[in-house]
Amino acid sequence: MAAQIHHLRCTFLPSFSTKNPSPDFKTHFRSFTVSASKPGTSSIAGRKLRAAVVGGGPAGSSAAEALAAGGIETFLFERNPPSVAKPCGGAIPLCMLQEFDIPLELIDRQVNRVKIFSPSNIAVDFGKTLKSHEFIAMLRREVLDSFLRSRAQSAGANLIVGLVTNLEVPTSPTSPYIVHYTAKNNSRRSIAVDVVIGADGANSRVAKSIDAGSYTCAIAFQERIKLPDEKMEYYENLAEMYVGSDVSPDFYAWVFPKCDHVAVGTGTVCLKQDIKSYQRGIRERVKPKINGGKVIKVEAHPIPEHPRPVRVRGRVALVGDAAGYVTKCSGEGIYFAAKSGRMCGNAVVKASEGGMKMVDESDLRREYLKEWDAKYISTFRFLDLLQRVFYGNNACREALVELCGDEYVQRMSFESYLYKKLADGDRWEDARMVTNTIGSLIRSMASSN
């Protein structure tokens, strides 16, 4: 037993400035001890596990909250002020309000009417099966993000306003990761931690630091348009979605209502250079409804199209957009970002026994990645398949809109979306739905020739 006990003397850096570094760099470090009582496990002597979460959106804030509440010394990095957010439709499912304790006052609109428009502008009411208490919550990302960051701070996370410029990866399995960042006052600083959670979006620096591999990104473009009161009344509880080669070659365009404006946007993967042309397309489609409106904000941002090849390496895990957790077909990302952040944070807490022991890659794979994939990977693959089938050309898009008029399709879609669980179907209705799908595709293909 004595031969199995060893002490690893390491150095740990709480926080220091490199603008005017000391000649004796190591004097800025404080020592810590990691002791292993048996192979494969290690306790931390005299301190708690330290974690850095890079990115203060729904993924990062949810991860930081879970870590801090679980006893981990947590540092949450966010480079932008609370008023800055990426372009986002801002729709969240009903289950998220309860699961993440989102106050109702954060919601701009409770949408219970959805219209989907085909390439030929045939409209289908897609919300006919919604119950009286059911709705899609529409909110602004800057409002949600600020709330979640504040809650993470209340749980004990230390918020650092700064841009993370590099993650220094250690060569030893127990040495610290060094997070280099530029602080709000433009001074260069660094901090050392045991674990890093990358929640820094599609262009994740954390992902690059661990060589997590590349993935295909879409570009989302959105304009926030303030409408006259009488036109805003039309969108009081209504969201619209448009498909067609004029608004996107491989996705949909949207008009989503917010507190005092509508968000009008689109996205594409295959023709990103033409995104402004597609934005003009959606504006033309909704022109009579937004005439007289004033653009108050223009936003554009990359959106991942599939999970990264590597989402865990060493003691680094990726969540949210950094991991590639945005669904095809629907483009949903907020719920999956927050959920992945919370699951990852809880995984670190569990594996570290409340911050009392070191974790390793096998812990993160077992407690986070395995659990995530078991719960959601099939959903991502199914929606990927739907996008391939229905978004390829206008004939297929016409078939998609035709199918969306079926009440069974609506019920199954909304139950799955609102509650994030597989809806209870009927095998005969499922068979009818498959038959109708094939029929719609055949009819649409025939009419396009």
Tab-separated table of C-alpha atoms in Angstrom:
chain	number	residue	atom	x	y	z
A	1	MET	CA	0.000	0.000	0.000
A	2	ALA	CA	2.820	2.392	0.865
A	3	ALA	CA	4.280	1.890	-2.584
A	4	GLN	CA	0.954	2.905	-4.098
A	5	ILE	CA	0.792	6.203	-2.220
A	6	HIS	CA	2.588	9.056	-3.904
A	7	HIS	CA	2.470	12.816	-3.742
A	8	LEU	CA	2.547	14.970	-6.819
A	9	ARG	CA	3.949	18.419	-6.119
A	10	CYS	CA	2.458	20.816	-8.666
A	11	THR	CA	2.135	24.544	-8.962
A	12	PHE	CA	-1.158	26.349	-9.288
A	13	LEU	CA	-1.810	29.880	-10.398
A	14	PRO	CA	-4.775	31.764	-8.909
A	15	SER	CA	-4.609	34.828	-11.160
A	16	PHE	CA	-1.790	37.044	-12.328
A	17	SER	CA	-1.044	39.782	-14.831
A	18	THR	CA	1.471	39.229	-17.597
A	19	LYS	CA	1.533	42.878	-18.634
A	20	ASN	CA	4.473	43.486	-16.300
A	21	PRO	CA	5.551	39.987	-15.309
A	22	SER	CA	7.766	39.447	-12.316
A	23	PRO	CA	11.356	38.305	-13.003
A	24	ASP	CA	10.643	35.337	-10.755
A	25	PHE	CA	7.526	34.019	-12.500
A	26	LYS	CA	7.020	31.155	-10.059
A	27	THR	CA	6.558	33.473	-7.119
A	28	HIS	CA	3.041	34.122	-8.454
A	29	PHE	CA	2.124	30.473	-8.032
A	30	ARG	CA	0.871	28.723	-4.938
A	31	SER	CA	1.616	25.049	-4.449
A	32	PHE	CA	-0.947	22.328	-4.003
A	33	THR	CA	-0.836	18.624	-3.414
A	34	VAL	CA	-2.646	15.894	-5.291
A	35	SER	CA	-2.383	12.588	-3.470
A	36	ALA	CA	-3.369	9.185	-4.795
A	37	SER	CA	-4.372	6.520	-2.276
A	38	LYS	CA	-4.828	3.863	-4.911
A	39	PRO	CA	-4.247	3.620	-8.637
A	40	GLY	CA	-6.802	5.492	-10.691
A	41	THR	CA	-8.082	7.803	-7.942
A	42	SER	CA	-6.643	11.019	-6.501
A	43	SER	CA	-7.770	13.344	-3.740
A	44	ILE	CA	-6.908	17.028	-3.582
A	45	ALA	CA	-5.201	18.149	-0.403
A	46	GLY	CA	-6.174	21.441	1.158
A	47	ARG	CA	-8.364	22.880	-1.589
A	48	LYS	CA	-11.339	22.276	-3.862
A	49	LEU	CA	-11.271	21.333	-7.523
A	50	ARG	CA	-11.005	24.429	-9.734
A	51	ALA	CA	-12.909	24.751	-13.003
A	52	ALA	CA	-12.977	27.353	-15.767
A	53	VAL	CA	-16.067	27.747	-17.918
A	54	VAL	CA	-15.355	29.697	-21.093
A	55	GLY	CA	-18.466	31.401	-22.451
A	56	GLY	CA	-21.382	32.938	-20.556
A	57	GLY	CA	-24.337	31.917	-22.712
A	58	PRO	CA	-26.966	29.343	-21.703
A	59	ALA	CA	-24.452	26.471	-21.926
A	60	GLY	CA	-21.672	28.142	-19.944
A	61	SER	CA	-23.891	29.737	-17.313
A	62	SER	CA	-25.758	26.475	-16.697
A	63	ALA	CA	-22.468	24.605	-16.373
A	64	ALA	CA	-21.046	27.216	-13.995
A	65	GLU	CA	-24.170	27.173	-11.843
A	66	ALA	CA	-24.055	23.374	-11.511
A	67	LEU	CA	-20.325	23.409	-10.714
A	68	ALA	CA	-20.508	26.162	-8.095
A	69	ALA	CA	-23.613	24.730	-6.446
A	70	GLY	CA	-21.821	21.368	-6.261
A	71	GLY	CA	-18.799	22.689	-4.392
A	72	ILE	CA	-16.374	23.360	-7.254
A	73	GLU	CA	-14.333	26.585	-7.268
A	74	THR	CA	-15.692	28.020	-10.511
A	75	PHE	CA	-14.578	30.798	-12.854
A	76	LEU	CA	-17.007	31.862	-15.591
A	77	PHE	CA	-15.486	33.810	-18.491
A	78	GLU	CA	-17.671	36.082	-20.613
A	79	ARG	CA	-16.160	38.564	-23.040
A	80	ASN	CA	-19.271	40.540	-23.939
A	81	PRO	CA	-21.423	42.820	-21.788
A	82	PRO	CA	-24.946	41.574	-20.966
A	83	SER	CA	-26.513	43.577	-23.786
A	84	VAL	CA	-24.652	41.646	-26.501
A	85	ALA	CA	-26.031	38.337	-27.792
A	86	LYS	CA	-25.729	36.270	-30.942
A	87	PRO	CA	-28.584	36.283	-33.485
A	88	CYS	CA	-31.125	33.764	-32.337
A	89	GLY	CA	-34.809	33.157	-32.914
A	90	GLY	CA	-35.176	33.009	-29.143
A	91	ALA	CA	-37.714	30.183	-28.978
A	92	ILE	CA	-37.524	27.811	-26.018
A	93	PRO	CA	-39.706	24.773	-25.246
A	94	LEU	CA	-42.254	24.736	-22.445
A	95	CYS	CA	-40.332	22.165	-20.403
A	96	MET	CA	-37.317	24.485	-20.143
A	97	LEU	CA	-39.279	27.046	-18.140
A	98	GLN	CA	-39.820	24.556	-15.335
A	99	GLU	CA	-36.624	22.549	-15.660
A	100	PHE	CA	-34.413	25.647	-15.534
A	101	ASP	CA	-36.702	27.814	-13.376
A	102	ILE	CA	-37.065	30.542	-15.998
A	103	PRO	CA	-39.310	33.326	-14.632
A	104	LEU	CA	-42.335	34.123	-16.770
A	105	GLU	CA	-41.441	37.828	-16.726
A	106	LEU	CA	-38.447	37.076	-18.965
A	107	ILE	CA	-40.769	35.904	-21.738
A	108	ASP	CA	-41.623	38.454	-24.418
A	109	ARG	CA	-44.365	36.460	-26.124
A	110	GLN	CA	-46.290	33.255	-25.490
A	111	VAL	CA	-46.728	31.918	-28.998
A	112	ASN	CA	-49.656	29.529	-29.503
A	113	ARG	CA	-50.120	30.094	-33.227
A	114	VAL	CA	-47.591	28.971	-35.824
A	115	LYS	CA	-47.881	29.341	-39.586
A	116	ILE	CA	-45.646	27.570	-42.075
A	117	PHE	CA	-45.452	28.901	-45.647
A	118	SER	CA	-44.490	26.741	-48.614
A	119	PRO	CA	-42.386	27.930	-51.577
A	120	SER	CA	-45.649	28.746	-53.409
A	121	ASN	CA	-46.822	30.657	-50.297
A	122	ILE	CA	-49.434	28.093	-49.258
A	123	ALA	CA	-49.915	28.624	-45.510
A	124	VAL	CA	-50.584	25.894	-42.958
A	125	ASP	CA	-51.681	26.512	-39.362
A	126	PHE	CA	-49.254	24.376	-37.387
A	127	GLY	CA	-50.510	24.991	-33.858
A	128	LYS	CA	-53.990	23.450	-34.033
A	129	THR	CA	-53.216	20.676	-31.517
A	130	LEU	CA	-51.751	22.920	-28.818
A	131	LYS	CA	-53.645	22.714	-25.524
A	132	SER	CA	-54.872	25.856	-23.764
A	133	HIS	CA	-51.879	25.927	-21.379
A	134	GLU	CA	-49.258	25.147	-24.042
A	135	PHE	CA	-47.137	27.703	-25.866
A	136	ILE	CA	-43.687	28.380	-27.276
A	137	ALA	CA	-41.835	30.918	-25.170
A	138	MET	CA	-40.182	33.707	-27.127
A	139	LEU	CA	-37.495	35.781	-25.438
A	140	ARG	CA	-34.415	37.826	-26.205
A	141	ARG	CA	-31.095	36.084	-25.771
A	142	GLU	CA	-29.480	39.042	-24.022
A	143	VAL	CA	-32.223	38.892	-21.369
A	144	LEU	CA	-31.971	35.125	-20.858
A	145	ASP	CA	-28.157	35.088	-20.888
A	146	SER	CA	-27.901	37.881	-18.340
A	147	PHE	CA	-30.358	36.107	-16.037
A	148	LEU	CA	-28.520	32.772	-16.217
A	149	ARG	CA	-25.126	34.418	-15.612
A	150	SER	CA	-26.461	36.234	-12.566
A	151	ARG	CA	-27.868	32.994	-11.207
A	152	ALA	CA	-24.531	31.246	-11.702
A	153	GLN	CA	-22.895	34.041	-9.718
A	154	SER	CA	-25.492	33.660	-6.967
A	155	ALA	CA	-24.580	29.974	-6.780
A	156	GLY	CA	-20.953	30.960	-6.149
A	157	ALA	CA	-19.349	31.200	-9.585
A	158	ASN	CA	-16.766	33.948	-10.082
A	159	LEU	CA	-17.611	35.964	-13.211
A	160	ILE	CA	-14.577	37.218	-15.141
A	161	VAL	CA	-15.310	39.732	-17.904
A	162	GLY	CA	-12.585	39.108	-20.443
A	163	LEU	CA	-11.674	37.492	-23.751
A	164	VAL	CA	-10.016	34.081	-23.467
A	165	THR	CA	-7.144	34.115	-25.961
A	166	ASN	CA	-5.514	30.744	-25.364
A	167	LEU	CA	-5.775	27.566	-23.337
A	168	GLU	CA	-2.422	26.107	-22.377
A	169	VAL	CA	-2.746	22.330	-22.247
A	170	PRO	CA	-0.512	20.530	-19.705
A	171	THR	CA	1.720	17.588	-20.523
A	172	SER	CA	1.144	15.925	-17.144
A	173	PRO	CA	-2.256	14.338	-16.339
A	174	THR	CA	-2.425	16.224	-13.024
A	175	SER	CA	-0.829	19.548	-13.950
A	176	PRO	CA	-3.111	22.560	-14.345
A	177	TYR	CA	-4.582	24.021	-17.508
A	178	ILE	CA	-3.600	27.687	-17.898
A	179	VAL	CA	-6.331	29.957	-19.236
A	180	HIS	CA	-4.893	33.130	-20.794
A	181	TYR	CA	-7.286	36.030	-21.251
A	182	THR	CA	-7.474	39.758	-21.870
A	183	ALA	CA	-9.295	41.508	-19.057
A	184	LYS	CA	-11.776	44.344	-19.368
A	185	ASN	CA	-8.995	46.928	-18.876
A	186	ASN	CA	-6.972	45.301	-21.713
A	187	SER	CA	-4.429	43.786	-19.327
A	188	ARG	CA	-3.297	40.252	-20.089
A	189	ARG	CA	-3.996	37.784	-17.325
A	190	SER	CA	-3.950	34.052	-16.670
A	191	ILE	CA	-5.506	31.596	-14.294
A	192	ALA	CA	-4.827	27.920	-13.657
A	193	VAL	CA	-7.524	25.306	-13.211
A	194	ASP	CA	-8.039	21.551	-13.041
A	195	VAL	CA	-10.967	21.297	-15.461
A	196	VAL	CA	-12.134	23.387	-18.415
A	197	ILE	CA	-15.596	23.483	-19.966
A	198	GLY	CA	-15.668	25.096	-23.391
A	199	ALA	CA	-18.964	26.899	-24.004
A	200	ASP	CA	-17.540	29.525	-26.345
A	201	GLY	CA	-19.623	28.926	-29.447
A	202	ALA	CA	-19.070	27.638	-32.949
A	203	ASN	CA	-15.644	29.329	-33.244
A	204	SER	CA	-14.531	27.867	-29.919
A	205	ARG	CA	-10.951	28.653	-28.917
A	206	VAL	CA	-11.170	25.902	-26.331
A	207	ALA	CA	-12.020	23.386	-29.061
A	208	LYS	CA	-9.038	24.536	-31.119
A	209	SER	CA	-6.748	24.233	-28.085
A	210	ILE	CA	-7.584	20.545	-27.647
A	211	ASP	CA	-7.637	19.819	-31.394
A	212	ALA	CA	-11.319	18.850	-31.273
A	213	GLY	CA	-11.673	18.815	-35.036
A	214	SER	CA	-13.682	20.958	-37.419
A	215	TYR	CA	-17.336	20.804	-38.352
A	216	THR	CA	-19.680	22.304	-40.888
A	217	CYS	CA	-21.217	25.619	-39.866
A	218	ALA	CA	-24.270	27.437	-41.129
A	219	ILE	CA	-24.551	31.207	-41.089
A	220	ALA	CA	-27.574	32.780	-39.399
A	221	PHE	CA	-28.568	36.319	-40.326
A	222	GLN	CA	-31.271	38.247	-38.507
A	223	GLU	CA	-32.753	41.724	-38.427
A	224	ARG	CA	-34.743	43.041	-35.511
A	225	ILE	CA	-37.508	45.219	-36.923
A	226	LYS	CA	-39.679	47.523	-34.831
A	227	LEU	CA	-43.168	47.601	-36.324
A	228	PRO	CA	-46.030	50.065	-35.994
A	229	ASP	CA	-48.418	49.058	-33.217
A	230	GLU	CA	-51.175	47.905	-35.556
A	231	LYS	CA	-48.797	45.567	-37.401
A	232	MET	CA	-47.216	44.307	-34.194
A	233	GLU	CA	-50.695	43.230	-33.075
A	234	TYR	CA	-50.742	40.694	-35.917
A	235	TYR	CA	-47.680	38.980	-34.411
A	236	GLU	CA	-48.900	39.192	-30.803
A	237	ASN	CA	-48.911	35.408	-30.344
A	238	LEU	CA	-47.945	34.276	-33.850
A	239	ALA	CA	-44.671	32.919	-35.251
A	240	GLU	CA	-44.105	32.343	-38.949
A	241	MET	CA	-41.733	30.018	-40.780
A	242	TYR	CA	-41.018	30.146	-44.515
A	243	VAL	CA	-39.380	27.569	-46.772
A	244	GLY	CA	-38.293	27.973	-50.370
A	245	SER	CA	-35.202	28.443	-52.500
A	246	ASP	CA	-35.782	32.209	-52.361
A	247	VAL	CA	-35.247	32.333	-48.564
A	248	SER	CA	-32.759	29.476	-48.043
A	249	PRO	CA	-31.378	26.582	-50.093
A	250	ASP	CA	-31.226	24.232	-47.115
A	251	PHE	CA	-33.042	25.707	-44.111
A	252	TYR	CA	-36.024	27.938	-43.288
A	253	ALA	CA	-36.589	31.621	-42.675
A	254	TRP	CA	-38.514	32.989	-39.716
A	255	VAL	CA	-40.498	35.860	-38.267
A	256	PHE	CA	-40.574	35.551	-34.475
A	257	PRO	CA	-42.280	38.132	-32.227
A	258	LYS	CA	-40.410	39.773	-29.337
A	259	CYS	CA	-41.383	42.416	-26.785
A	260	ASP	CA	-41.634	45.435	-29.121
A	261	HIS	CA	-40.293	44.101	-32.415
A	262	VAL	CA	-40.063	41.037	-34.641
A	263	ALA	CA	-36.953	39.030	-35.443
A	264	VAL	CA	-36.761	38.359	-39.189
A	265	GLY	CA	-34.007	36.024	-40.285
A	266	THR	CA	-32.724	33.071	-42.250
A	267	GLY	CA	-29.794	30.672	-42.421
A	268	THR	CA	-27.837	28.485	-44.811
A	269	VAL	CA	-24.944	26.045	-44.914
A	270	CYS	CA	-24.205	25.491	-48.585
A	271	LEU	CA	-24.372	29.096	-49.850
A	272	LYS	CA	-23.194	31.204	-46.937
A	273	GLN	CA	-21.839	33.879	-49.269
A	274	ASP	CA	-25.405	34.550	-50.466
A	275	ILE	CA	-26.945	34.997	-47.012
A	276	LYS	CA	-27.881	38.657	-47.631
A	277	SER	CA	-29.685	37.651	-50.804
A	278	TYR	CA	-31.760	35.139	-48.837
A	279	GLN	CA	-32.458	37.794	-46.212
A	280	ARG	CA	-33.816	40.001	-48.965
A	281	GLY	CA	-35.929	37.017	-50.001
A	282	ILE	CA	-37.638	36.668	-46.624
A	283	ARG	CA	-38.151	40.414	-46.388
A	284	GLU	CA	-39.859	40.318	-49.770
A	285	ARG	CA	-42.123	37.455	-48.658
A	286	VAL	CA	-43.305	39.330	-45.573
A	287	LYS	CA	-43.172	42.809	-47.093
A	288	PRO	CA	-46.866	43.710	-46.588
A	289	LYS	CA	-46.630	42.698	-42.927
A	290	ILE	CA	-43.474	44.661	-42.073
A	291	ASN	CA	-43.925	47.762	-44.244
A	292	GLY	CA	-43.305	50.843	-42.145
A	293	GLY	CA	-41.017	48.946	-39.801
A	294	LYS	CA	-37.589	50.184	-38.717
A	295	VAL	CA	-34.525	47.937	-38.466
A	296	ILE	CA	-33.113	48.432	-34.979
A	297	LYS	CA	-30.426	45.749	-35.032
A	298	VAL	CA	-28.639	43.494	-37.552
A	299	GLU	CA	-26.990	40.282	-36.398
A	300	ALA	CA	-25.021	37.416	-37.977
A	301	HIS	CA	-23.319	34.404	-36.437
A	302	PRO	CA	-22.049	30.907	-37.346
A	303	ILE	CA	-24.215	27.999	-36.206
A	304	PRO	CA	-22.846	24.424	-35.978
A	305	GLU	CA	-24.475	21.769	-38.130
A	306	HIS	CA	-23.411	18.589	-36.315
A	307	PRO	CA	-21.489	17.501	-33.181
A	308	ARG	CA	-17.718	17.880	-33.239
A	309	PRO	CA	-15.549	14.809	-33.813
A	310	VAL	CA	-14.066	15.309	-30.326
A	311	ARG	CA	-16.113	16.696	-27.429
A	312	VAL	CA	-13.979	15.497	-24.505
A	313	ARG	CA	-10.205	15.381	-24.345
A	314	GLY	CA	-8.172	15.207	-21.165
A	315	ARG	CA	-9.924	17.280	-18.510
A	316	VAL	CA	-11.631	19.504	-21.102
A	317	ALA	CA	-15.251	19.092	-22.218
A	318	LEU	CA	-17.229	20.993	-24.840
A	319	VAL	CA	-20.902	21.949	-24.469
A	320	GLY	CA	-23.523	23.910	-26.420
A	321	ASP	CA	-22.522	25.298	-29.813
A	322	ALA	CA	-18.860	24.552	-29.082
A	323	ALA	CA	-19.802	20.862	-29.031
A	324	GLY	CA	-22.101	21.216	-32.036
A	325	TYR	CA	-25.415	20.768	-30.226
A	326	VAL	CA	-27.789	22.503	-32.647
A	327	THR	CA	-30.406	20.331	-34.301
A	328	LYS	CA	-30.824	20.083	-38.048
A	329	CYS	CA	-34.249	20.795	-39.574
A	330	SER	CA	-35.504	22.870	-36.607
A	331	GLY	CA	-32.274	24.702	-35.767
A	332	GLU	CA	-32.977	24.439	-32.046
A	333	GLY	CA	-30.031	25.170	-29.794
A	334	ILE	CA	-30.936	27.060	-26.598
A	335	TYR	CA	-32.414	24.132	-24.689
A	336	PHE	CA	-29.668	21.726	-25.741
A	337	ALA	CA	-27.020	24.293	-24.832
A	338	ALA	CA	-28.373	24.783	-21.313
A	339	LYS	CA	-28.995	21.060	-20.862
A	340	SER	CA	-25.521	20.027	-21.996
A	341	GLY	CA	-23.940	22.652	-19.727
A	342	ARG	CA	-25.887	21.462	-16.708
A	343	MET	CA	-25.206	17.797	-17.466
A	344	CYS	CA	-21.488	18.460	-17.857
A	345	GLY	CA	-21.304	20.535	-14.672
A	346	ASN	CA	-23.144	17.873	-12.704
A	347	ALA	CA	-20.860	15.218	-14.193
A	348	VAL	CA	-17.765	17.017	-12.875
A	349	VAL	CA	-19.364	17.415	-9.449
A	350	LYS	CA	-20.232	13.726	-9.311
A	351	ALA	CA	-16.880	12.466	-10.580
A	352	SER	CA	-14.927	14.761	-8.244
A	353	GLU	CA	-17.129	13.878	-5.246
A	354	GLY	CA	-18.093	17.496	-4.723
A	355	GLY	CA	-14.710	18.915	-5.646
A	356	MET	CA	-12.688	16.697	-3.311
A	357	LYS	CA	-10.788	14.677	-5.927
A	358	MET	CA	-9.217	15.103	-9.336
A	359	VAL	CA	-11.114	14.005	-12.432
A	360	ASP	CA	-9.796	12.636	-15.710
A	361	GLU	CA	-10.937	12.036	-19.273
A	362	SER	CA	-12.582	8.713	-18.453
A	363	ASP	CA	-14.703	10.445	-15.795
A	364	LEU	CA	-15.933	13.073	-18.254
A	365	ARG	CA	-16.665	10.487	-20.916
A	366	ARG	CA	-18.560	8.249	-18.514
A	367	GLU	CA	-20.532	10.837	-16.541
A	368	TYR	CA	-21.139	13.421	-19.274
A	369	LEU	CA	-20.608	12.235	-22.844
A	370	LYS	CA	-22.067	8.751	-22.467
A	371	GLU	CA	-25.150	10.124	-20.700
A	372	TRP	CA	-25.647	12.891	-23.270
A	373	ASP	CA	-25.362	10.614	-26.276
A	374	ALA	CA	-27.708	8.032	-24.758
A	375	LYS	CA	-30.329	10.717	-24.191
A	376	TYR	CA	-30.117	12.904	-27.299
A	377	ILE	CA	-27.924	11.610	-30.109
A	378	SER	CA	-30.834	9.754	-31.762
A	379	THR	CA	-32.841	13.008	-31.853
A	380	PHE	CA	-30.027	14.783	-33.665
A	381	ARG	CA	-29.684	11.963	-36.200
A	382	PHE	CA	-33.437	11.837	-36.867
A	383	LEU	CA	-33.670	15.588	-37.493
A	384	ASP	CA	-30.614	15.372	-39.730
A	385	LEU	CA	-32.470	12.782	-41.804
A	386	LEU	CA	-35.598	14.973	-42.013
A	387	GLN	CA	-33.561	17.906	-43.275
A	388	ARG	CA	-31.955	15.758	-45.964
A	389	VAL	CA	-35.367	14.509	-47.135
A	390	PHE	CA	-37.413	17.717	-47.060
A	391	TYR	CA	-35.048	20.666	-47.568
A	392	GLY	CA	-33.338	19.565	-50.782
A	393	ASN	CA	-35.584	21.331	-53.324
A	394	ASN	CA	-38.857	23.210	-53.572
A	395	ALA	CA	-40.868	20.101	-54.438
A	396	CYS	CA	-39.780	18.456	-51.185
A	397	ARG	CA	-40.503	21.657	-49.280
A	398	GLU	CA	-44.037	21.730	-50.661
A	399	ALA	CA	-44.450	18.150	-49.438
A	400	LEU	CA	-43.154	19.132	-45.986
A	401	VAL	CA	-45.712	21.929	-45.636
A	402	GLU	CA	-48.495	19.636	-46.841
A	403	LEU	CA	-47.566	17.105	-44.147
A	404	CYS	CA	-47.490	19.819	-41.492
A	405	GLY	CA	-51.207	20.317	-42.050
A	406	ASP	CA	-51.888	16.823	-40.654
A	407	GLU	CA	-53.027	17.066	-37.014
A	408	TYR	CA	-51.313	13.813	-36.017
A	409	VAL	CA	-48.021	15.156	-37.369
A	410	GLN	CA	-48.596	18.373	-35.432
A	411	ARG	CA	-49.367	16.578	-32.175
A	412	MET	CA	-46.331	14.335	-32.405
A	413	SER	CA	-44.093	17.265	-33.348
A	414	PHE	CA	-45.234	19.578	-30.565
A	415	GLU	CA	-45.225	16.935	-27.842
A	416	SER	CA	-41.668	16.004	-28.746
A	417	TYR	CA	-40.557	19.636	-28.982
A	418	LEU	CA	-42.331	21.103	-25.956
A	419	TYR	CA	-41.461	18.322	-23.518
A	420	LYS	CA	-38.238	16.895	-25.009
A	421	LYS	CA	-39.402	13.327	-24.903
A	422	LEU	CA	-40.621	10.915	-27.523
A	423	ALA	CA	-44.364	11.341	-27.917
A	424	ASP	CA	-46.604	8.282	-27.519
A	425	GLY	CA	-47.664	7.433	-31.048
A	426	ASP	CA	-50.155	5.068	-32.599
A	427	ARG	CA	-48.740	2.424	-34.909
A	428	TRP	CA	-51.615	2.769	-37.372
A	429	GLU	CA	-51.295	6.545	-37.411
A	430	ASP	CA	-47.523	6.148	-37.808
A	431	ALA	CA	-48.087	3.896	-40.814
A	432	ARG	CA	-50.554	6.416	-42.265
A	433	MET	CA	-48.024	9.213	-41.713
A	434	VAL	CA	-45.320	7.290	-43.593
A	435	THR	CA	-47.748	6.604	-46.452
A	436	ASN	CA	-48.790	10.255	-46.571
A	437	THR	CA	-45.151	11.350	-46.554
A	438	ILE	CA	-44.362	9.194	-49.559
A	439	GLY	CA	-47.535	10.381	-51.299
A	440	SER	CA	-46.736	14.045	-50.646
A	441	LEU	CA	-43.209	13.651	-51.992
A	442	ILE	CA	-44.454	11.886	-55.131
A	443	ARG	CA	-47.144	14.501	-55.810
A	444	SER	CA	-44.764	17.391	-55.259
A	445	MET	CA	-42.111	15.866	-57.476
A	446	ALA	CA	-44.672	15.224	-60.214
A	447	SER	CA	-46.066	18.746	-60.109
A	448	SER	CA	-42.581	20.262	-60.360
A	449	ASN	CA	-41.878	18.450	-63.648
